[in-house]
Short mmCIF file of C-alpha atoms and ligand atoms in Angstrom, two decimals:
data_model
loop_
_atom_site.label_atom_id
_atom_site.label_comp_id
_atom_site.label_asym_id
_atom_site.label_seq_id
_atom_site.Cartn_x
_atom_site.Cartn_y
_atom_site.Cartn_z
CA MET A 1255 -8.52 10.78 6.73
CA MET A 1256 -7.94 14.41 6.18
CA PRO A 1257 -4.89 16.06 7.64
CA ALA A 1258 -5.66 18.82 10.27
CA ALA A 1259 -6.54 22.24 8.96
CA MET A 1260 -3.57 24.42 8.02
CA PRO A 1261 -3.54 28.26 8.53
CA GLY A 1262 -6.01 29.92 6.09
CA VAL A 1263 -7.76 26.61 5.21
CA PRO A 1264 -11.22 25.88 6.57
CA ALA A 1265 -11.79 22.88 8.92
CA ALA A 1266 -12.33 19.61 7.08
CA ASN A 1267 -15.36 18.33 8.97
CA ALA A 1268 -17.74 19.01 6.10
CA LEU A 1269 -15.80 16.37 4.01
CA ASP A 1270 -15.85 13.59 6.54
CA SER A 1271 -18.82 11.83 4.95
CA LEU A 1272 -17.35 11.85 1.38
CA PRO A 1273 -15.23 8.94 0.05
CA THR A 1274 -11.41 9.11 0.68
CA ALA A 1275 -8.87 9.45 -2.08
CA ASP A 1276 -8.25 5.68 -1.66
CA PHE A 1277 -11.32 5.35 -3.84
CA PHE A 1278 -10.83 1.69 -4.62
CA GLY A 1279 -10.13 0.82 -1.01
CA PHE A 1280 -6.65 -0.64 -1.51
CA GLU A 1281 -6.07 -0.24 2.18
CA SER A 1282 -8.47 -3.28 2.86
CA LEU A 1283 -5.81 -5.49 1.46
CA LEU A 1284 -3.80 -4.84 4.63
CA SER A 1285 -4.02 -7.21 7.59
CA GLU A 1286 -5.97 -6.02 10.70
CA ARG A 1287 -2.76 -5.35 12.58
CA GLU A 1288 -1.52 -3.31 9.64
CA ARG A 1289 -4.72 -1.28 9.34
CA LEU A 1290 -4.62 -0.38 13.02
CA LYS A 1291 -0.89 0.59 12.77
CA LEU A 1292 -1.65 2.80 9.78
CA GLN A 1293 -4.50 4.49 11.68
CA GLU A 1294 -2.04 5.11 14.62
CA LEU A 1295 0.35 6.63 12.19
CA ARG A 1296 -2.44 8.84 10.76
CA GLU A 1297 -3.35 10.07 14.30
CA PHE A 1298 0.37 10.81 14.97
CA LEU A 1299 0.77 12.68 11.73
CA ALA A 1300 -2.43 14.81 12.21
CA VAL A 1301 -1.19 15.86 15.80
CA GLU A 1302 2.58 16.01 15.50
CA ILE A 1303 3.30 16.98 11.92
CA ALA A 1304 0.33 18.44 10.03
CA PRO A 1305 -0.08 21.66 12.17
CA PHE A 1306 3.66 22.52 11.94
CA ALA A 1307 4.80 21.13 8.52
CA THR A 1308 4.32 24.34 6.64
CA GLU A 1309 6.15 26.47 9.15
CA TRP A 1310 9.21 24.05 9.07
CA TRP A 1311 9.12 24.07 5.35
CA ASN A 1312 9.03 28.03 5.16
CA ASN A 1313 11.89 28.14 7.55
CA ALA A 1314 13.87 25.33 6.04
CA GLU A 1315 14.29 23.75 9.42
CA PHE A 1316 14.29 20.05 10.33
CA PRO A 1317 12.27 19.17 13.46
CA ALA A 1318 14.84 17.13 15.36
CA HIS A 1319 12.72 16.95 18.36
CA LEU A 1320 10.42 14.55 16.44
CA LEU A 1321 13.03 11.77 16.22
CA PRO A 1322 12.12 10.00 19.53
CA LYS A 1323 8.51 10.20 18.60
CA LEU A 1324 8.95 8.80 15.11
CA ALA A 1325 11.07 5.93 16.68
CA ALA A 1326 8.30 5.11 19.11
CA LEU A 1327 6.07 4.32 16.12
CA GLU A 1328 8.25 1.28 15.58
CA LEU A 1329 8.09 1.42 11.80
CA SER A 1330 11.68 0.99 10.80
CA ALA A 1331 12.64 -2.18 8.96
CA PRO A 1332 8.94 -3.25 8.42
CA ALA A 1333 9.84 -6.66 6.88
CA GLN A 1334 11.71 -7.57 10.10
CA ARG A 1335 8.57 -6.67 12.09
CA GLY A 1336 6.43 -8.93 10.02
CA TYR A 1337 4.80 -6.21 7.91
CA SER A 1338 4.03 -6.65 4.25
CA HIS A 1339 5.54 -4.50 1.45
CA LEU A 1340 2.04 -3.03 0.88
CA PHE A 1341 2.04 -1.73 4.41
CA ALA A 1342 5.60 -0.33 4.07
CA GLY A 1343 4.59 1.49 0.92
CA LEU A 1344 1.33 2.88 2.41
CA VAL A 1345 3.29 4.10 5.41
CA ILE A 1346 5.43 6.28 3.01
CA ALA A 1347 2.34 7.41 1.06
CA GLU A 1348 0.57 8.52 4.25
CA ILE A 1349 3.58 10.30 5.73
CA THR A 1350 4.11 12.01 2.28
CA ARG A 1351 0.40 12.87 2.16
CA VAL A 1352 0.94 15.14 5.29
CA ASP A 1353 4.49 16.17 4.66
CA THR A 1354 6.88 15.11 1.92
CA SER A 1355 10.00 16.26 3.59
CA ILE A 1356 9.41 14.14 6.69
CA ALA A 1357 8.55 11.19 4.38
CA THR A 1358 11.99 11.82 2.67
CA PHE A 1359 13.89 11.98 5.93
CA PHE A 1360 12.21 8.74 6.98
CA LEU A 1361 13.06 6.88 3.68
CA VAL A 1362 16.60 8.09 3.46
CA HIS A 1363 17.15 7.03 7.00
CA HIS A 1364 15.14 3.79 7.09
CA ASP A 1365 15.07 2.61 3.60
CA LEU A 1366 18.56 3.57 2.51
CA PHE A 1367 20.70 3.65 5.62
CA VAL A 1368 19.03 1.05 7.93
CA GLU A 1369 18.22 -1.30 5.04
CA SER A 1370 21.79 -1.05 3.85
CA LEU A 1371 22.99 -2.18 7.27
CA TYR A 1372 20.62 -5.11 7.16
CA GLY A 1373 21.41 -6.08 3.66
CA PHE A 1374 25.30 -5.42 3.53
CA GLY A 1375 26.33 -4.86 7.06
CA SER A 1376 28.68 -7.54 8.76
CA ASP A 1377 27.53 -9.10 12.04
CA GLU A 1378 29.96 -6.75 13.83
CA GLN A 1379 28.53 -3.66 12.06
CA LYS A 1380 25.02 -4.58 12.78
CA ALA A 1381 25.80 -5.24 16.37
CA ARG A 1382 27.47 -1.93 16.63
CA LEU A 1383 25.16 0.34 14.68
CA LEU A 1384 21.68 -1.19 14.01
CA ASP A 1385 19.87 -0.83 17.34
CA ASP A 1386 20.69 2.93 17.61
CA ALA A 1387 19.86 3.60 13.92
CA ALA A 1388 16.60 1.55 13.93
CA ASN A 1389 15.61 3.55 17.05
CA LEU A 1390 16.73 6.94 15.62
CA ARG A 1391 19.18 7.46 18.36
CA THR A 1392 21.54 7.86 15.48
CA THR A 1393 20.68 9.04 11.93
CA GLY A 1394 22.06 8.12 8.55
CA ALA A 1395 22.50 9.35 5.00
CA PHE A 1396 23.20 7.89 1.72
CA ALA A 1397 25.86 9.55 -0.24
CA LEU A 1398 26.06 8.57 -3.84
CA THR A 1399 25.37 11.62 -6.07
CA GLU A 1400 28.29 13.85 -6.86
CA PRO A 1401 28.49 17.51 -8.08
CA ASP A 1402 29.32 16.41 -11.62
CA HIS A 1403 27.65 13.03 -11.59
CA GLY A 1404 23.91 12.43 -11.04
CA SER A 1405 22.23 10.31 -13.57
CA ASP A 1406 25.61 8.88 -14.71
CA VAL A 1407 27.08 8.36 -11.30
CA ALA A 1408 27.41 4.60 -11.65
CA GLY A 1409 30.01 4.97 -14.53
CA GLY A 1410 31.24 8.44 -13.70
CA MET A 1411 31.81 8.29 -9.85
CA GLU A 1412 34.96 10.32 -9.11
CA THR A 1413 35.08 9.79 -5.26
CA ARG A 1414 38.11 7.63 -4.73
CA ALA A 1415 38.99 5.02 -1.96
CA ARG A 1416 42.65 3.86 -1.60
CA ARG A 1417 43.38 1.01 0.76
CA VAL A 1418 46.41 1.46 2.96
CA SER A 1419 47.89 -1.55 5.01
CA GLY A 1420 48.94 -1.30 8.57
CA SER A 1421 47.90 2.21 9.45
CA THR A 1422 48.96 3.56 12.77
CA GLY A 1423 46.09 6.13 13.09
CA ALA A 1424 44.38 5.87 16.35
CA ALA A 1425 41.00 6.81 15.08
CA ASP A 1426 40.96 3.76 12.74
CA GLY A 1427 42.28 1.36 15.30
CA GLY A 1428 45.63 0.84 13.64
CA GLY A 1429 44.53 -1.76 11.12
CA ASP A 1430 43.94 -1.48 7.38
CA VAL A 1431 42.33 1.84 6.45
CA TRP A 1432 40.81 3.37 3.27
CA ILE A 1433 41.59 6.91 2.34
CA LEU A 1434 38.54 8.68 0.86
CA ASN A 1435 38.79 11.71 -1.34
CA GLY A 1436 36.04 13.32 -3.34
CA ALA A 1437 32.64 15.13 -3.08
CA LYS A 1438 28.99 14.32 -2.84
CA ARG A 1439 26.00 16.55 -3.52
CA TRP A 1440 22.35 16.46 -2.56
CA ILE A 1441 22.75 14.29 0.39
CA GLY A 1442 19.61 14.22 2.43
CA ASN A 1443 20.07 14.46 6.19
CA GLY A 1444 23.61 15.28 5.31
CA THR A 1445 24.05 18.25 7.48
CA PHE A 1446 23.10 16.47 10.80
CA CYS A 1447 23.56 12.76 10.27
CA ASP A 1448 25.75 10.68 12.41
CA TYR A 1449 26.83 8.31 9.72
CA MET A 1450 26.77 8.37 5.99
CA LEU A 1451 26.96 5.50 3.48
CA VAL A 1452 29.57 6.75 1.12
CA TRP A 1453 30.09 5.19 -2.33
CA ALA A 1454 33.53 5.39 -3.90
CA ARG A 1455 35.66 3.93 -6.63
CA ASP A 1456 38.52 1.67 -5.43
CA GLU A 1457 41.68 3.03 -7.01
CA ALA A 1458 43.13 -0.63 -7.14
CA ASP A 1459 40.54 -2.00 -9.44
CA GLY A 1460 37.88 0.54 -10.27
CA ALA A 1461 35.01 -1.28 -8.42
CA ILE A 1462 32.42 0.63 -6.46
CA ARG A 1463 32.69 0.09 -2.74
CA GLY A 1464 30.49 1.23 0.11
CA PHE A 1465 31.82 2.70 3.34
CA ILE A 1466 30.02 3.63 6.68
CA VAL A 1467 31.57 7.00 7.49
CA ASP A 1468 31.37 8.64 10.80
CA ALA A 1469 30.40 12.21 9.97
CA ALA A 1470 32.66 13.50 12.72
CA LEU A 1471 35.84 12.04 11.12
CA PRO A 1472 38.68 14.49 10.37
CA GLY A 1473 38.49 15.53 6.61
CA VAL A 1474 34.70 15.34 6.33
CA SER A 1475 33.10 18.89 5.58
CA ARG A 1476 29.51 19.50 4.99
CA SER A 1477 27.43 22.49 4.00
CA ARG A 1478 23.67 22.95 3.57
CA ILE A 1479 22.39 23.50 0.15
CA GLU A 1480 20.35 26.68 0.47
CA ASN A 1481 17.46 28.27 -1.40
CA LYS A 1482 15.71 25.07 -2.51
CA ILE A 1483 12.19 25.29 -3.75
CA ALA A 1484 11.19 21.78 -2.80
CA LEU A 1485 11.57 19.62 0.22
CA ARG A 1486 12.72 22.66 2.13
CA THR A 1487 12.52 20.79 5.44
CA VAL A 1488 15.02 18.22 4.26
CA GLN A 1489 18.57 19.14 4.98
CA ASN A 1490 20.41 18.34 1.84
CA ALA A 1491 24.18 18.74 2.01
CA ASP A 1492 27.29 19.15 -0.26
CA ILE A 1493 29.90 17.00 1.50
CA VAL A 1494 33.62 16.91 0.77
CA PHE A 1495 36.00 14.24 1.86
CA ARG A 1496 39.60 15.17 2.05
CA ASP A 1497 41.96 12.32 3.06
CA VAL A 1498 39.30 10.86 5.35
CA ARG A 1499 40.52 7.61 7.02
CA VAL A 1500 37.87 4.90 7.15
CA ALA A 1501 38.70 1.68 8.98
CA GLU A 1502 38.44 -1.53 6.89
CA ALA A 1503 35.83 -2.52 9.66
CA ASP A 1504 33.55 0.21 8.18
CA ARG A 1505 33.70 -1.06 4.76
CA PHE A 1506 30.51 -2.95 3.51
CA ALA A 1507 32.14 -6.29 2.75
CA GLY A 1508 28.93 -7.41 0.98
CA ILE A 1509 29.41 -4.80 -1.88
CA GLY A 1510 31.72 -5.89 -4.63
CA SER A 1511 30.31 -3.73 -7.43
CA PHE A 1512 27.64 -1.18 -8.17
CA GLU A 1513 25.35 -3.92 -9.33
CA ASP A 1514 25.31 -5.13 -5.66
CA THR A 1515 23.44 -1.99 -4.70
CA ASN A 1516 20.62 -2.69 -7.23
CA GLU A 1517 18.41 -4.50 -4.81
CA LEU A 1518 18.72 -1.62 -2.39
CA LEU A 1519 18.03 0.99 -4.97
CA ARG A 1520 15.07 -0.90 -6.27
CA GLY A 1521 13.63 -0.93 -2.77
CA SER A 1522 14.10 2.81 -2.31
CA ARG A 1523 12.90 3.61 -5.78
CA ILE A 1524 9.63 1.78 -4.99
CA MET A 1525 9.27 4.03 -1.86
CA VAL A 1526 9.72 7.11 -3.99
CA ALA A 1527 7.10 5.86 -6.29
CA TRP A 1528 4.79 5.50 -3.20
CA GLN A 1529 5.79 9.07 -2.44
CA ALA A 1530 4.42 10.09 -5.91
CA VAL A 1531 1.10 8.38 -4.70
CA GLY A 1532 1.08 10.15 -1.42
CA GLN A 1533 1.66 13.39 -3.21
CA GLN A 1534 -1.41 12.86 -5.27
CA LEU A 1535 -3.52 11.93 -2.25
CA ALA A 1536 -2.54 15.28 -0.59
CA ALA A 1537 -3.18 17.26 -3.76
CA PHE A 1538 -6.66 15.65 -3.95
CA ASP A 1539 -7.37 16.21 -0.30
CA VAL A 1540 -6.61 19.85 -0.38
CA ALA A 1541 -8.10 20.61 -3.85
CA ARG A 1542 -11.36 18.86 -3.02
CA GLN A 1543 -11.62 20.73 0.32
CA HIS A 1544 -10.90 24.03 -1.39
CA ALA A 1545 -13.44 23.27 -4.21
CA VAL A 1546 -16.19 22.47 -1.72
CA GLU A 1547 -15.70 25.34 0.55
CA ARG A 1548 -14.51 28.36 -1.62
CA GLN A 1549 -17.41 30.20 -3.28
CA GLN A 1550 -17.21 32.05 -6.56
CA PHE A 1551 -20.13 33.46 -8.53
CA GLY A 1552 -22.19 32.64 -5.49
CA ARG A 1553 -21.62 28.97 -5.41
CA PRO A 1554 -18.91 26.51 -4.46
CA LEU A 1555 -16.14 25.91 -6.98
CA ALA A 1556 -17.22 22.23 -6.79
CA LYS A 1557 -20.37 23.10 -8.61
CA PHE A 1558 -18.54 23.99 -11.83
CA GLN A 1559 -18.12 21.24 -14.12
CA LEU A 1560 -14.59 22.09 -15.15
CA ILE A 1561 -13.60 21.93 -11.51
CA GLN A 1562 -15.17 18.56 -11.07
CA GLN A 1563 -13.51 17.30 -14.20
CA GLN A 1564 -10.11 18.21 -12.79
CA LEU A 1565 -10.78 16.72 -9.41
CA VAL A 1566 -11.88 13.37 -11.06
CA THR A 1567 -8.75 13.40 -13.27
CA MET A 1568 -6.64 13.96 -10.07
CA LEU A 1569 -8.45 11.11 -8.34
CA GLY A 1570 -8.12 8.84 -11.36
CA ASN A 1571 -4.38 9.64 -11.47
CA ALA A 1572 -3.98 8.82 -7.90
CA VAL A 1573 -6.02 5.67 -7.92
CA ALA A 1574 -4.14 4.43 -11.03
CA SER A 1575 -0.79 5.14 -9.46
CA MET A 1576 -1.86 3.41 -6.35
CA GLY A 1577 -3.11 0.33 -8.17
CA MET A 1578 0.28 0.08 -9.90
CA MET A 1579 2.08 0.31 -6.66
CA VAL A 1580 -0.18 -2.48 -5.07
CA ARG A 1581 0.78 -4.74 -7.83
CA ILE A 1582 4.47 -3.80 -7.33
CA ALA A 1583 4.04 -4.58 -3.59
CA GLN A 1584 2.58 -7.98 -4.46
CA LEU A 1585 5.55 -8.66 -6.79
CA GLN A 1586 7.83 -7.69 -3.95
CA GLN A 1587 6.19 -10.10 -1.71
CA GLU A 1588 6.82 -12.78 -4.18
CA GLY A 1589 10.34 -11.61 -4.62
CA LYS A 1590 9.78 -10.87 -8.25
CA ALA A 1591 9.73 -7.00 -8.72
CA ASP A 1592 12.42 -6.37 -11.40
CA MET A 1593 14.13 -3.06 -12.02
CA ALA A 1594 12.29 -2.44 -15.38
CA GLN A 1595 8.87 -2.90 -13.55
CA VAL A 1596 10.03 -0.57 -10.69
CA ALA A 1597 11.29 1.98 -13.21
CA LEU A 1598 7.88 1.97 -15.04
CA ALA A 1599 6.11 2.46 -11.66
CA LYS A 1600 8.51 5.38 -10.67
CA SER A 1601 8.25 6.94 -14.12
CA TYR A 1602 4.36 6.50 -14.49
CA THR A 1603 3.44 7.60 -10.97
CA SER A 1604 5.67 10.68 -11.05
CA ALA A 1605 4.29 11.75 -14.41
CA ARG A 1606 0.72 11.39 -13.23
CA MET A 1607 1.73 13.19 -9.95
CA ARG A 1608 3.06 16.13 -11.90
CA GLU A 1609 -0.30 16.46 -13.78
CA THR A 1610 -2.26 15.94 -10.55
CA VAL A 1611 -0.41 18.54 -8.50
CA ALA A 1612 -0.62 21.12 -11.38
CA MET A 1613 -4.40 20.73 -11.37
CA GLY A 1614 -4.64 21.00 -7.71
CA ARG A 1615 -2.66 24.14 -7.79
CA SER A 1616 -4.94 25.53 -10.35
CA ILE A 1617 -7.98 24.77 -8.35
CA LEU A 1618 -6.68 26.87 -5.56
CA GLY A 1619 -6.19 29.84 -7.80
CA GLY A 1620 -3.89 32.51 -6.33
CA ASN A 1621 -3.88 30.72 -2.92
CA GLY A 1622 -2.31 27.82 -4.73
CA ILE A 1623 1.05 29.83 -4.88
CA VAL A 1624 1.16 30.53 -1.09
CA SER A 1625 2.47 27.78 1.08
CA ASP A 1626 0.01 28.71 3.88
CA PHE A 1627 -2.65 26.81 1.78
CA ARG A 1628 -0.56 23.73 1.44
CA MET A 1629 -0.84 23.24 -2.14
CA ALA A 1630 2.04 25.28 -3.19
CA LYS A 1631 4.17 23.15 -0.90
CA ILE A 1632 2.70 19.99 -2.44
CA PHE A 1633 3.20 21.37 -5.96
CA ALA A 1634 6.85 22.34 -5.35
CA ASP A 1635 7.76 19.15 -3.47
CA ALA A 1636 6.59 17.11 -6.38
CA GLU A 1637 9.51 18.34 -8.43
CA ALA A 1638 12.00 16.62 -6.11
CA ILE A 1639 10.13 13.39 -6.34
CA TYR A 1640 10.05 13.67 -10.21
CA THR A 1641 13.95 13.97 -10.14
CA TYR A 1642 15.40 11.87 -7.46
CA GLU A 1643 15.86 8.13 -7.20
CA GLY A 1644 16.35 8.10 -10.93
CA SER A 1645 14.76 10.97 -12.72
CA PHE A 1646 11.53 10.52 -14.69
CA GLU A 1647 13.66 10.54 -17.96
CA ILE A 1648 16.17 7.79 -16.73
CA ASN A 1649 13.44 5.60 -15.40
CA THR A 1650 11.61 5.92 -18.62
CA LEU A 1651 14.78 4.96 -20.61
CA ILE A 1652 15.29 1.90 -18.25
CA VAL A 1653 11.78 0.68 -19.34
CA GLY A 1654 12.52 1.58 -22.97
CA ARG A 1655 15.61 -0.45 -22.94
CA ALA A 1656 13.72 -3.41 -21.44
CA VAL A 1657 11.02 -3.35 -24.12
CA THR A 1658 13.13 -2.71 -27.02
CA GLY A 1659 16.34 -4.41 -26.17
CA VAL A 1660 18.08 -1.07 -27.21
CA SER A 1661 19.49 1.43 -24.70
CA ALA A 1662 18.91 5.07 -25.37
CA ILE A 1663 20.48 6.09 -22.12
CA VAL A 1664 23.99 6.49 -23.74
C1 FAD B 1148 15.75 16.98 -3.13
C2 FAD B 1148 16.83 15.93 -3.48
C3 FAD B 1148 17.28 14.97 -2.66
C4 FAD B 1148 18.27 14.15 -2.95
N1 FAD B 1148 18.77 13.30 -2.12
C5 FAD B 1148 19.82 12.43 -2.39
C6 FAD B 1148 20.45 11.64 -1.46
O1 FAD B 1148 20.13 11.54 -0.28
N2 FAD B 1148 21.53 10.93 -1.83
C7 FAD B 1148 22.05 10.97 -3.03
O2 FAD B 1148 23.04 10.23 -3.41
N3 FAD B 1148 21.42 11.70 -4.05
C8 FAD B 1148 20.35 12.41 -3.75
N4 FAD B 1148 19.74 13.30 -4.68
C9 FAD B 1148 20.28 13.31 -5.97
C10 FAD B 1148 19.28 12.71 -7.07
O3 FAD B 1148 19.40 11.26 -7.03
C11 FAD B 1148 19.77 13.32 -8.41
O4 FAD B 1148 19.31 14.67 -8.48
C12 FAD B 1148 19.21 12.56 -9.67
O5 FAD B 1148 19.91 11.30 -9.69
C13 FAD B 1148 19.54 13.38 -10.94
O6 FAD B 1148 20.84 13.76 -11.11
P1 FAD B 1148 21.21 15.33 -11.27
O7 FAD B 1148 20.45 16.14 -10.44
O8 FAD B 1148 22.63 15.39 -11.19
O9 FAD B 1148 20.71 15.56 -12.77
P2 FAD B 1148 21.49 15.15 -14.14
O10 FAD B 1148 21.95 13.84 -14.16
O11 FAD B 1148 22.54 16.28 -14.49
O12 FAD B 1148 20.25 15.35 -15.24
C14 FAD B 1148 19.64 16.65 -15.59
C15 FAD B 1148 18.58 16.32 -16.52
O13 FAD B 1148 19.08 15.53 -17.64
C16 FAD B 1148 18.30 14.39 -17.80
N5 FAD B 1148 19.23 13.24 -18.39
C17 FAD B 1148 20.43 12.95 -17.83
N6 FAD B 1148 20.96 11.93 -18.50
C18 FAD B 1148 19.94 11.65 -19.51
C19 FAD B 1148 19.90 10.74 -20.59
N7 FAD B 1148 20.91 9.72 -20.80
N8 FAD B 1148 18.78 10.75 -21.37
C20 FAD B 1148 17.83 11.56 -21.17
N9 FAD B 1148 17.87 12.51 -20.16
C21 FAD B 1148 18.88 12.56 -19.38
C22 FAD B 1148 17.79 14.05 -16.41
O14 FAD B 1148 16.64 13.18 -16.41
C23 FAD B 1148 17.54 15.43 -15.92
O15 FAD B 1148 16.27 15.81 -16.39
C24 FAD B 1148 18.78 14.17 -4.38
C25 FAD B 1148 18.24 15.16 -5.21
C26 FAD B 1148 17.23 15.96 -4.84
C27 FAD B 1148 16.83 17.02 -5.87
#
């Protein structure tokens, strides 16, 4: 289904009879319940997001009023609700197809924050935090990257946690507390979230530990990263922690080292690869519509062979990426998707995405650099997907290491 027309873009009804960008019909692999839910999501996106997404993006404002409506879709923690991994991936692709920023909000909150609670939270933490988080009455962020450590954050992490016994601070309940000091950068939802999962190095033994930090705690300061050219609707923050006192009860007891986060990061990396699929579906939707409706030399752009070739290359890239992700979803379902396979999926789909959105932008000509026509936004947002959740290069080198036995990362 095409998203609703954006300002300056003709209505899509002329295209309704043409095949969708899911050219091989991967969606048919879903159950009937999942297909209906996906359709419900599409209708929601067309009404609640598509008409406004460019304005939010231009103004770099997050539509907080959407949260109860997003919660009402009941899409958080899909596995707990009996949905397949394929469904979860297609949900992210479909949201991305309409607006990458909202998809990023969704996956930071649900796939990183909520899934961390499920995966690593104690029974007490789950009882205290999960219901509100899953229903978006509270929002979460995932604070791993630092100003001086992005790709090398696992080894280079500078944020420190020091355990202090028998604290008397009222805010931490008087028991053992951890004192956090350091800085994080790029943290999605970071300006407004209620909680953030903060990763820090234990001063005692050097191990990486995870903490659920209430954003209102004294010593937490956050500032919005301004002037982004991608994901402008997502509120990314620089966050500083100065002697922040976090109760032992807010530490993830299930995290003993950075390796313990691998399963979580594998899951969110898969979702980002699905974003690369959604980004290509969006680019194809917009470029095809433009090619069919825009006239030059007295005929539609679509009548020119070079335009058709680009559209078909875009479609091929999208379908190949989707096919790869469908197989990843099957492997997940069997509990078998390993990090090298996931890294190949992220690296491959994001490389194809870059080619796809560049062709789409070209097909729109000058209008392709104006966000009103959607493609400029799709083109720019692709750059964030290319870089986050392990950059293209890092994921490529993870695969290179797996297939040669030799690491070229360091
Ligand atoms: C929009 C956006 C949202 C984000 N959201 C979050 C979030 O919510 N939480 C969070 O914790 N982080 C977040 N990030 C951070 C993201 O994960 C990092 O940007 C990413 O890991 C890359 O780190 P870096 O930007 O510091 O780049 P660097 O690590 O400085 O890398 C710069 C370049 O060098 C390349 N490079 C680095 N090392 C090597 C190597 N060994 N071999 C070859 N090339 C190399 C990289 O691929 C890249 O091209 C976000 C980033 C963006 C842009």
